[in-house]
Amino acid sequence: MPKRKRLSSSHDDDEESVTSESSSAAPSAAGIGTRKRRRCGTVSTVQNPIDFAKIQVNLNTHQYDDLSQLASDIELLVENAKQYYPRSSREYTDAVALWNAFNEHRAAIVPEEALSEKKDDEKPEKITLRIGRMTCVE
C-alpha cells in the first residue's frame, strides 16, 4: 500500500499549520499555475498563469527585449496572486510587496524619463537577473 504524502509547514507566530495532501491544491511558492479555487460558491481561475521559473527561463534565453517586457511578466505574476488569494492573506501582501520592491529597484536602475524617452532605433539592453538584485548590462 503506497504511503500518502503529507506536506506540512508551520510558522513561528500564532498561525496554525498548513497541511496539504496534493501539491496542486494551491499555487506553488514559485508562482501561480492554472488553478481553481472555490470561495463563497464561486470558482476563481487564473487565465494567464506564469511563475518565477518561466520568468527565469525567459531571462536565461534572452526572450525579453527590454525591461518593460520583464516588468509586464512580473506584473502578471503579482496580479494573478492578487486575484487568486484573499486580500487578507500573506500571499496577497507578499505579492504587493514584490511589485513595490521591483518598481523601486527598476527606478534605481533606469530612471522613468529614460524609459519613456527610449527611441525605437536603439538597440535593446540585455537583462541579467542575479540572486538578490537585478542589473542591466549592454
Short mmCIF file of C-alpha atoms in Angstrom, two decimals:
data_model
loop_
_atom_site.label_atom_id
_atom_site.label_comp_id
_atom_site.label_asym_id
_atom_site.label_seq_id
_atom_site.Cartn_x
_atom_site.Cartn_y
_atom_site.Cartn_z
CA MET A 1 0.00 0.00 0.00
CA PRO A 2 1.58 3.34 -1.06
CA LYS A 3 2.08 5.94 1.61
CA ARG A 4 0.15 9.18 1.39
CA LYS A 5 2.30 12.25 1.11
CA ARG A 6 1.60 14.91 3.66
CA LEU A 7 3.15 18.32 3.43
CA SER A 8 3.24 20.48 6.49
CA SER A 9 4.52 23.96 7.14
CA SER A 10 4.48 25.81 10.43
CA HIS A 11 5.24 29.41 11.25
CA ASP A 12 6.82 30.95 14.33
CA ASP A 13 3.82 33.14 15.00
CA ASP A 14 0.39 32.04 16.19
CA GLU A 15 -0.78 30.77 12.79
CA GLU A 16 -1.92 27.20 12.59
CA SER A 17 -0.06 24.64 10.47
CA VAL A 18 -0.81 24.43 6.78
CA THR A 19 -1.40 20.89 5.57
CA SER A 20 -1.91 19.73 2.01
CA GLU A 21 -2.36 16.30 0.51
CA SER A 22 -1.82 17.46 -3.04
CA SER A 23 0.78 19.81 -4.48
CA SER A 24 -1.83 21.14 -6.92
CA ALA A 25 -4.19 22.30 -4.18
CA ALA A 26 -2.79 25.83 -4.22
CA PRO A 27 -0.27 27.83 -6.22
CA SER A 28 3.32 26.95 -5.51
CA ALA A 29 5.77 29.35 -3.94
CA ALA A 30 7.24 29.78 -7.42
CA GLY A 31 4.06 31.34 -8.77
CA ILE A 32 0.55 30.79 -9.96
CA GLY A 33 -0.45 27.95 -12.23
CA THR A 34 -3.79 27.28 -13.86
CA ARG A 35 -5.67 26.56 -10.70
CA LYS A 36 -9.22 26.88 -9.49
CA ARG A 37 -10.35 27.91 -6.05
CA ARG A 38 -13.82 27.86 -4.57
CA ARG A 39 -14.75 30.78 -2.37
CA CYS A 40 -18.30 31.56 -1.33
CA GLY A 41 -19.69 29.26 -4.02
CA THR A 42 -17.65 30.79 -6.84
CA VAL A 43 -14.72 29.40 -8.80
CA SER A 44 -11.75 31.66 -9.47
CA THR A 45 -9.43 30.68 -12.32
CA VAL A 46 -6.14 32.29 -13.26
CA GLN A 47 -6.44 32.90 -17.00
CA ASN A 48 -2.77 33.65 -17.85
CA PRO A 49 -0.59 31.62 -15.49
CA ILE A 50 3.08 32.46 -15.03
CA ASP A 51 5.66 31.66 -12.36
CA PHE A 52 9.22 32.63 -11.46
CA ALA A 53 10.58 29.56 -13.26
CA LYS A 54 9.06 30.76 -16.56
CA ILE A 55 10.42 34.27 -15.98
CA GLN A 56 13.88 32.84 -15.25
CA VAL A 57 13.78 30.75 -18.45
CA ASN A 58 12.81 33.87 -20.41
CA LEU A 59 15.74 35.75 -18.86
CA ASN A 60 18.23 32.94 -19.49
CA THR A 61 17.15 32.54 -23.13
CA HIS A 62 17.12 36.33 -23.77
CA GLN A 63 13.40 36.41 -24.58
CA TYR A 64 12.97 39.89 -23.12
CA ASP A 65 13.93 42.69 -25.50
CA ASP A 66 13.70 45.34 -22.80
CA LEU A 67 12.92 45.92 -19.16
CA SER A 68 9.27 46.70 -19.86
CA GLN A 69 8.68 43.12 -21.06
CA LEU A 70 10.15 41.74 -17.83
CA ALA A 71 8.05 44.22 -15.85
CA SER A 72 4.96 43.03 -17.70
CA ASP A 73 5.57 39.40 -16.66
CA ILE A 74 6.31 40.39 -13.04
CA GLU A 75 3.10 42.43 -13.01
CA LEU A 76 1.15 39.44 -14.40
CA LEU A 77 2.59 37.24 -11.63
CA VAL A 78 1.55 39.79 -9.00
CA GLU A 79 -1.94 40.32 -10.46
CA ASN A 80 -2.50 36.54 -10.61
CA ALA A 81 -1.60 36.23 -6.94
CA LYS A 82 -3.87 39.13 -6.03
CA GLN A 83 -6.73 37.53 -7.99
CA TYR A 84 -6.20 34.06 -6.51
CA TYR A 85 -5.58 34.82 -2.84
CA PRO A 86 -7.85 36.66 -0.39
CA ARG A 87 -6.83 40.25 0.33
CA SER A 88 -6.06 39.40 3.97
CA SER A 89 -3.66 36.53 3.11
CA ARG A 90 0.12 36.58 3.45
CA GLU A 91 0.47 35.66 -0.25
CA TYR A 92 -1.54 38.71 -1.31
CA THR A 93 0.51 41.09 0.82
CA ASP A 94 3.75 39.42 -0.36
CA ALA A 95 2.68 39.95 -3.99
CA VAL A 96 2.06 43.64 -3.34
CA ALA A 97 5.44 43.94 -1.57
CA LEU A 98 7.15 42.19 -4.51
CA TRP A 99 5.64 44.63 -7.01
CA ASN A 100 6.65 47.64 -4.89
CA ALA A 101 10.22 46.32 -4.46
CA PHE A 102 10.51 45.57 -8.19
CA ASN A 103 9.43 49.11 -9.09
CA GLU A 104 11.84 50.66 -6.57
CA HIS A 105 14.78 48.67 -7.97
CA ARG A 106 13.73 49.34 -11.57
CA ALA A 107 13.64 53.09 -10.86
CA ALA A 108 17.12 52.88 -9.31
CA ILE A 109 18.48 51.12 -12.41
CA VAL A 110 16.64 53.00 -15.14
CA PRO A 111 15.13 56.41 -14.40
CA GLU A 112 11.50 56.81 -15.51
CA GLU A 113 12.47 59.51 -18.03
CA ALA A 114 14.82 57.08 -19.78
CA LEU A 115 12.04 54.50 -20.08
CA SER A 116 9.66 57.00 -21.71
CA GLU A 117 12.31 58.58 -23.97
CA LYS A 118 13.73 55.35 -25.42
CA LYS A 119 13.94 55.55 -29.19
CA ASP A 120 12.72 52.75 -31.43
CA ASP A 121 16.03 52.55 -33.32
CA GLU A 122 18.09 51.98 -30.17
CA LYS A 123 19.48 48.53 -29.54
CA PRO A 124 17.62 46.94 -26.59
CA GLU A 125 19.59 46.22 -23.44
CA LYS A 126 20.15 42.67 -22.28
CA ILE A 127 18.70 41.90 -18.88
CA THR A 128 20.57 39.77 -16.37
CA LEU A 129 18.90 38.60 -13.18
CA ARG A 130 21.19 37.87 -10.27
CA ILE A 131 20.14 36.40 -6.98
CA GLY A 132 19.27 39.25 -4.65
CA ARG A 133 19.25 42.01 -7.26
CA MET A 134 18.55 42.87 -10.88
CA THR A 135 21.10 44.51 -13.15
CA CYS A 136 21.03 45.67 -16.75
CA VAL A 137 24.05 45.10 -18.98
CA GLU A 138 24.75 46.18 -22.53
#
